[in-house]
mmCIF file of C-alpha atoms in Angstrom:
data_model
loop_
_atom_site.group_PDB
_atom_site.id
_atom_site.type_symbol
_atom_site.label_atom_id
_atom_site.label_comp_id
_atom_site.label_asym_id
_atom_site.label_seq_id
_atom_site.Cartn_x
_atom_site.Cartn_y
_atom_site.Cartn_z
ATOM 1 C CA MET A 399 -68.101 91.595 -24.862
ATOM 2 C CA PHE A 400 -67.542 93.160 -27.880
ATOM 3 C CA SER A 401 -66.204 96.657 -27.529
ATOM 4 C CA LEU A 402 -62.680 97.437 -28.405
ATOM 5 C CA GLU A 403 -62.009 100.406 -26.651
ATOM 6 C CA GLY A 404 -58.479 100.799 -25.277
ATOM 7 C CA LYS A 405 -57.141 98.272 -28.211
ATOM 8 C CA THR A 406 -54.897 99.073 -30.811
ATOM 9 C CA ALA A 407 -55.240 96.773 -34.231
ATOM 10 C CA LEU A 408 -52.734 96.899 -36.922
ATOM 11 C CA ILE A 409 -53.971 95.856 -40.532
ATOM 12 C CA THR A 410 -51.651 95.468 -43.711
ATOM 13 C CA GLY A 411 -53.310 96.153 -46.935
ATOM 14 C CA GLY A 412 -56.084 98.132 -45.047
ATOM 15 C CA THR A 413 -56.234 101.336 -47.595
ATOM 16 C CA GLN A 414 -58.900 99.588 -49.494
ATOM 17 C CA GLY A 415 -61.435 96.539 -50.374
ATOM 18 C CA LEU A 416 -61.650 94.202 -47.275
ATOM 19 C CA GLY A 417 -58.838 95.535 -45.414
ATOM 20 C CA LEU A 418 -60.340 98.999 -45.089
ATOM 21 C CA GLU A 419 -63.783 98.001 -44.208
ATOM 22 C CA PHE A 420 -62.000 95.900 -41.408
ATOM 23 C CA ALA A 421 -60.839 99.278 -40.220
ATOM 24 C CA ARG A 422 -63.963 100.550 -40.703
ATOM 25 C CA ALA A 423 -65.522 98.068 -38.295
ATOM 26 C CA LEU A 424 -63.046 97.910 -35.680
ATOM 27 C CA GLY A 425 -62.602 101.872 -35.549
ATOM 28 C CA ARG A 426 -66.606 101.721 -34.744
ATOM 29 C CA ALA A 427 -65.908 99.464 -32.208
ATOM 30 C CA GLY A 428 -63.409 101.632 -30.575
ATOM 31 C CA ALA A 429 -60.077 100.585 -31.280
ATOM 32 C CA GLU A 430 -57.075 102.485 -32.637
ATOM 33 C CA VAL A 431 -55.827 101.814 -36.470
ATOM 34 C CA VAL A 432 -53.054 101.217 -38.288
ATOM 35 C CA VAL A 433 -53.241 100.617 -41.659
ATOM 36 C CA THR A 434 -50.259 99.803 -44.335
ATOM 37 C CA SER A 435 -49.808 100.373 -47.786
ATOM 38 C CA ARG A 436 -46.430 100.467 -49.930
ATOM 39 C CA ASP A 437 -47.799 104.340 -50.799
ATOM 40 C CA LEU A 438 -47.371 106.119 -48.011
ATOM 41 C CA HIS A 439 -49.731 108.962 -48.970
ATOM 42 C CA LYS A 440 -52.593 106.078 -49.855
ATOM 43 C CA ALA A 441 -51.894 104.936 -46.057
ATOM 44 C CA GLU A 442 -52.011 108.415 -44.645
ATOM 45 C CA GLU A 443 -55.530 109.303 -46.629
ATOM 46 C CA ALA A 444 -57.206 106.057 -45.643
ATOM 47 C CA ALA A 445 -56.122 106.753 -41.575
ATOM 48 C CA ALA A 446 -57.384 110.316 -42.040
ATOM 49 C CA ALA A 447 -60.659 109.165 -43.466
ATOM 50 C CA LEU A 448 -60.793 106.358 -40.525
ATOM 51 C CA THR A 449 -60.382 109.093 -38.148
ATOM 52 C CA LYS A 450 -63.128 111.324 -39.558
ATOM 53 C CA GLU A 451 -65.468 108.441 -39.627
ATOM 54 C CA THR A 452 -65.031 106.576 -36.250
ATOM 55 C CA GLY A 453 -63.536 109.623 -34.032
ATOM 56 C CA LYS A 454 -60.590 107.346 -32.922
ATOM 57 C CA ARG A 455 -56.802 107.859 -33.767
ATOM 58 C CA ALA A 456 -55.378 106.229 -36.752
ATOM 59 C CA ALA A 457 -52.153 106.098 -38.839
ATOM 60 C CA GLY A 458 -51.083 105.230 -42.295
ATOM 61 C CA ILE A 459 -47.623 103.576 -42.957
ATOM 62 C CA ALA A 460 -45.752 102.796 -46.121
ATOM 63 C CA LEU A 461 -44.778 99.077 -45.756
ATOM 64 C CA ASN A 462 -43.584 96.524 -48.152
ATOM 65 C CA VAL A 463 -44.693 93.160 -46.449
ATOM 66 C CA LEU A 464 -42.149 91.076 -47.660
ATOM 67 C CA GLU A 465 -39.493 92.883 -46.295
ATOM 68 C CA TYR A 466 -38.849 91.755 -42.705
ATOM 69 C CA ALA A 467 -36.661 94.868 -41.671
ATOM 70 C CA GLN A 468 -39.246 97.264 -43.099
ATOM 71 C CA ILE A 469 -42.194 95.298 -40.736
ATOM 72 C CA GLU A 470 -39.972 95.434 -37.680
ATOM 73 C CA ARG A 471 -39.560 99.161 -38.417
ATOM 74 C CA ALA A 472 -43.034 99.337 -39.149
ATOM 75 C CA VAL A 473 -44.031 97.743 -36.157
ATOM 76 C CA SER A 474 -41.831 99.344 -34.021
ATOM 77 C CA GLU A 475 -43.395 102.946 -35.029
ATOM 78 C CA VAL A 476 -46.450 101.564 -34.061
ATOM 79 C CA ILE A 477 -45.858 100.836 -30.537
ATOM 80 C CA GLU A 478 -43.990 104.139 -30.241
ATOM 81 C CA LYS A 479 -47.007 105.782 -31.152
ATOM 82 C CA PHE A 480 -49.946 104.180 -30.084
ATOM 83 C CA GLY A 481 -48.070 101.854 -26.757
ATOM 84 C CA HIS A 482 -48.811 98.248 -28.045
ATOM 85 C CA ILE A 483 -50.305 96.030 -31.042
ATOM 86 C CA ASP A 484 -53.505 94.073 -29.539
ATOM 87 C CA ILE A 485 -54.656 93.132 -32.844
ATOM 88 C CA LEU A 486 -52.857 91.957 -35.944
ATOM 89 C CA ILE A 487 -54.773 91.670 -39.270
ATOM 90 C CA ASN A 488 -53.048 89.784 -42.004
ATOM 91 C CA ASN A 489 -54.939 91.229 -44.787
ATOM 92 C CA ALA A 490 -52.313 92.075 -47.672
ATOM 93 C CA GLY A 491 -53.080 89.695 -50.904
ATOM 94 C CA VAL A 492 -52.890 89.351 -54.354
ATOM 95 C CA ASN A 493 -53.902 87.098 -57.142
ATOM 96 C CA VAL A 494 -52.342 85.935 -60.344
ATOM 97 C CA ARG A 495 -54.446 84.001 -62.620
ATOM 98 C CA LYS A 496 -52.799 82.031 -65.063
ATOM 99 C CA PRO A 497 -52.656 77.960 -66.248
ATOM 100 C CA ILE A 498 -49.823 76.159 -63.936
ATOM 101 C CA LEU A 499 -48.153 75.343 -67.400
ATOM 102 C CA GLU A 500 -47.755 79.105 -68.132
ATOM 103 C CA TYR A 501 -47.314 79.744 -64.445
ATOM 104 C CA ASP A 502 -43.805 82.158 -64.180
ATOM 105 C CA GLU A 503 -41.811 81.841 -61.256
ATOM 106 C CA ALA A 504 -41.674 85.796 -60.574
ATOM 107 C CA SER A 505 -45.633 85.542 -60.566
ATOM 108 C CA TRP A 506 -45.935 82.278 -58.086
ATOM 109 C CA GLU A 507 -42.901 84.386 -55.820
ATOM 110 C CA LEU A 508 -44.923 87.287 -55.759
ATOM 111 C CA VAL A 509 -48.313 85.630 -55.002
ATOM 112 C CA GLN A 510 -46.864 82.656 -52.348
ATOM 113 C CA GLY A 511 -44.724 85.856 -50.304
ATOM 114 C CA THR A 512 -47.521 88.117 -50.140
ATOM 115 C CA ASN A 513 -50.579 85.716 -49.037
ATOM 116 C CA LEU A 514 -48.395 83.323 -46.950
ATOM 117 C CA LYS A 515 -45.186 84.770 -46.175
ATOM 118 C CA ALA A 516 -45.746 88.313 -45.085
ATOM 119 C CA PRO A 517 -48.137 86.698 -42.512
ATOM 120 C CA PHE A 518 -45.756 84.241 -41.270
ATOM 121 C CA LEU A 519 -43.198 87.579 -40.993
ATOM 122 C CA CYS A 520 -45.624 90.229 -39.397
ATOM 123 C CA ALA A 521 -46.434 87.521 -36.607
ATOM 124 C CA LYS A 522 -42.737 86.795 -36.120
ATOM 125 C CA ALA A 523 -42.521 90.775 -35.551
ATOM 126 C CA VAL A 524 -45.675 91.916 -33.644
ATOM 127 C CA VAL A 525 -46.200 88.313 -31.179
ATOM 128 C CA PRO A 526 -42.987 89.331 -28.857
ATOM 129 C CA HIS A 527 -45.261 92.690 -27.991
ATOM 130 C CA MET A 528 -48.329 90.829 -27.214
ATOM 131 C CA ILE A 529 -46.719 88.033 -24.926
ATOM 132 C CA LYS A 530 -45.328 90.853 -23.013
ATOM 133 C CA ARG A 531 -48.776 92.114 -22.574
ATOM 134 C CA LYS A 532 -50.144 88.355 -22.362
ATOM 135 C CA PHE A 533 -52.984 89.445 -24.698
ATOM 136 C CA GLY A 534 -53.337 89.251 -28.471
ATOM 137 C CA ARG A 535 -55.608 88.433 -31.514
ATOM 138 C CA ILE A 536 -53.993 87.393 -34.903
ATOM 139 C CA ILE A 537 -56.651 87.171 -37.644
ATOM 140 C CA ASN A 538 -55.502 85.556 -40.990
ATOM 141 C CA ILE A 539 -57.504 86.736 -43.818
ATOM 142 C CA ALA A 540 -57.382 83.157 -46.242
ATOM 143 C CA SER A 541 -60.184 82.505 -48.386
ATOM 144 C CA MET A 542 -62.752 80.039 -49.419
ATOM 145 C CA LEU A 543 -59.945 78.839 -52.113
ATOM 146 C CA GLY A 544 -57.970 77.607 -49.226
ATOM 147 C CA THR A 545 -60.204 74.611 -49.221
ATOM 148 C CA VAL A 546 -61.687 74.262 -52.606
ATOM 149 C CA ALA A 547 -59.781 74.590 -55.922
ATOM 150 C CA LEU A 548 -60.593 76.704 -59.044
ATOM 151 C CA ALA A 549 -58.479 76.665 -62.437
ATOM 152 C CA GLU A 550 -55.803 78.993 -62.923
ATOM 153 C CA ARG A 551 -55.611 79.815 -59.105
ATOM 154 C CA SER A 552 -52.043 77.189 -58.465
ATOM 155 C CA ALA A 553 -50.491 79.801 -56.564
ATOM 156 C CA TYR A 554 -53.584 81.567 -55.007
ATOM 157 C CA CYS A 555 -55.271 78.320 -53.897
ATOM 158 C CA SER A 556 -51.926 77.014 -52.198
ATOM 159 C CA SER A 557 -50.690 79.934 -50.543
ATOM 160 C CA LYS A 558 -54.585 80.240 -48.811
ATOM 161 C CA GLY A 559 -54.448 76.551 -47.855
ATOM 162 C CA GLY A 560 -51.354 77.427 -46.538
ATOM 163 C CA LEU A 561 -52.061 80.406 -44.403
ATOM 164 C CA ILE A 562 -55.088 78.453 -42.670
ATOM 165 C CA GLN A 563 -52.707 75.646 -41.917
ATOM 166 C CA LEU A 564 -50.199 78.480 -40.236
ATOM 167 C CA THR A 565 -53.160 79.716 -38.574
ATOM 168 C CA LYS A 566 -53.285 76.303 -36.507
ATOM 169 C CA VAL A 567 -49.520 76.063 -35.747
ATOM 170 C CA MET A 568 -49.905 80.015 -34.590
ATOM 171 C CA ALA A 569 -52.922 79.093 -32.224
ATOM 172 C CA LEU A 570 -50.872 75.996 -30.599
ATOM 173 C CA GLU A 571 -47.677 77.668 -29.901
ATOM 174 C CA TRP A 572 -49.333 81.241 -28.760
ATOM 175 C CA ALA A 573 -52.381 79.654 -26.765
ATOM 176 C CA GLU A 574 -50.426 79.885 -23.542
ATOM 177 C CA HIS A 575 -49.571 83.706 -23.738
ATOM 178 C CA ASN A 576 -53.250 84.467 -24.490
ATOM 179 C CA ILE A 577 -52.868 85.134 -27.728
ATOM 180 C CA THR A 578 -55.732 83.677 -30.188
ATOM 181 C CA ALA A 579 -55.216 82.853 -34.124
ATOM 182 C CA ASN A 580 -58.289 82.317 -36.294
ATOM 183 C CA ALA A 581 -58.406 82.966 -40.110
ATOM 184 C CA VAL A 582 -61.123 84.233 -42.010
ATOM 185 C CA CYS A 583 -61.945 82.771 -45.241
ATOM 186 C CA PRO A 584 -64.250 84.812 -47.722
ATOM 187 C CA GLY A 585 -65.839 83.641 -50.846
ATOM 188 C CA PRO A 586 -66.676 85.913 -53.639
ATOM 189 C CA PHE A 587 -66.766 89.487 -52.107
ATOM 190 C CA ALA A 588 -67.178 92.979 -54.315
ATOM 191 C CA THR A 589 -63.805 93.863 -54.051
ATOM 192 C CA GLU A 590 -61.142 95.543 -56.590
ATOM 193 C CA LEU A 591 -59.313 92.408 -56.576
ATOM 194 C CA ASN A 592 -62.405 90.258 -57.968
ATOM 195 C CA GLN A 593 -63.047 93.387 -60.766
ATOM 196 C CA ILE A 594 -61.436 91.350 -63.273
ATOM 197 C CA VAL A 595 -64.127 88.533 -62.698
ATOM 198 C CA MET A 596 -67.261 90.423 -62.167
ATOM 199 C CA ASN A 597 -66.436 92.336 -65.683
ATOM 200 C CA ASN A 598 -66.205 88.950 -67.525
ATOM 201 C CA PRO A 599 -69.675 87.922 -67.866
ATOM 202 C CA GLU A 600 -68.967 84.269 -68.811
ATOM 203 C CA ALA A 601 -66.767 84.117 -65.469
ATOM 204 C CA ASN A 602 -69.352 86.158 -63.654
ATOM 205 C CA GLN A 603 -72.068 83.621 -64.455
ATOM 206 C CA PHE A 604 -69.792 80.623 -63.423
ATOM 207 C CA PHE A 605 -69.629 82.382 -60.088
ATOM 208 C CA MET A 606 -73.343 82.991 -59.611
ATOM 209 C CA ASN A 607 -74.207 79.463 -60.565
ATOM 210 C CA HIS A 608 -71.840 78.280 -57.529
ATOM 211 C CA LEU A 609 -73.881 80.911 -55.063
ATOM 212 C CA ALA A 610 -76.586 79.822 -53.318
ATOM 213 C CA ILE A 611 -77.551 83.227 -52.697
ATOM 214 C CA LYS A 612 -77.027 84.330 -56.013
ATOM 215 C CA ARG A 613 -75.084 87.275 -55.387
ATOM 216 C CA TRP A 614 -71.259 88.864 -54.622
ATOM 217 C CA GLY A 615 -70.822 89.480 -51.118
ATOM 218 C CA LYS A 616 -70.548 93.052 -49.952
ATOM 219 C CA PRO A 617 -67.545 93.803 -48.193
ATOM 220 C CA ASP A 618 -69.575 95.116 -44.668
ATOM 221 C CA GLU A 619 -70.711 91.773 -44.255
ATOM 222 C CA LEU A 620 -67.331 90.574 -42.709
ATOM 223 C CA SER A 621 -67.094 93.208 -40.402
ATOM 224 C CA GLY A 622 -69.189 91.417 -37.911
ATOM 225 C CA LEU A 623 -66.959 88.347 -37.652
ATOM 226 C CA LEU A 624 -63.934 90.678 -37.614
ATOM 227 C CA VAL A 625 -65.270 92.365 -34.406
ATOM 228 C CA TYR A 626 -66.247 89.064 -32.700
ATOM 229 C CA LEU A 627 -62.785 87.598 -33.308
ATOM 230 C CA ALA A 628 -60.852 90.734 -32.395
ATOM 231 C CA SER A 629 -62.737 91.025 -29.015
ATOM 232 C CA ASP A 630 -63.087 89.011 -25.435
ATOM 233 C CA ALA A 631 -66.072 87.694 -27.008
ATOM 234 C CA SER A 632 -64.081 84.762 -29.099
ATOM 235 C CA SER A 633 -61.448 84.621 -26.073
ATOM 236 C CA PHE A 634 -62.393 80.829 -26.251
ATOM 237 C CA MET A 635 -61.695 80.060 -29.855
ATOM 238 C CA THR A 636 -58.388 79.972 -31.629
ATOM 239 C CA GLY A 637 -57.066 78.103 -34.656
ATOM 240 C CA SER A 638 -60.282 77.838 -36.478
ATOM 241 C CA SER A 639 -60.990 78.994 -40.224
ATOM 242 C CA ILE A 640 -64.452 80.330 -40.990
ATOM 243 C CA VAL A 641 -65.860 80.612 -44.513
ATOM 244 C CA ILE A 642 -68.287 83.206 -45.401
ATOM 245 C CA ASP A 643 -69.060 82.119 -49.116
ATOM 246 C CA GLY A 644 -72.653 82.728 -49.748
ATOM 247 C CA GLY A 645 -73.131 79.283 -49.832
ATOM 248 C CA TRP A 646 -70.154 77.950 -52.212
ATOM 249 C CA THR A 647 -68.772 75.214 -50.021
ATOM 250 C CA ALA A 648 -71.850 73.862 -49.245
ATOM 251 C CA GLU A 649 -72.069 72.030 -52.164
#
């Protein structure tokens, strides 16, 4: 039930951090994986490493997830090379930390665009191909901050909350085509995106005070969930949001 043999996965922002870990996990489960980055060299480098590690075919594509024309071209390229896209992981994300009164419009649009608009655009481009095959798995990487808030994360919290709601609409609209849509809501994981917090003793201690497990999560601790959501094992699950946060939101 957990095998991904014969499946192809497209992962946005899959060249580092959680995205790269997701790509490794799916590759180990048997999937062929395509990762994207704005930097083509970085994407191709990650794909080569994935093939070496998992023994499965992988590819890297340059993609700006804010540009629909680029997304359409990327999807066409994947279909041409691999024949189909069975799994879409909307992982690309960004965070800009500022108080609301200091938040500039450009930063707001960047965060909202990358975290919420891009998953919408990527799904629009990929799902018609899934409908033709009567199969699809959409996994949107949201955040625990889509369910609870932190100061100075206005754009991030609202974008991730919006992504959770978007996931529910996707689930309702595409269930009849055997396409599921679920959201993963990670808490504090030790990734590049969170280095600014981890390297700040005061901010890091604030996080430790809210974590029942009293440590940052390790990226591979999300792997099992991603394989489950991408596989036949989760065929009756759609529209759900799963929080993995070391106990933060249990308070």
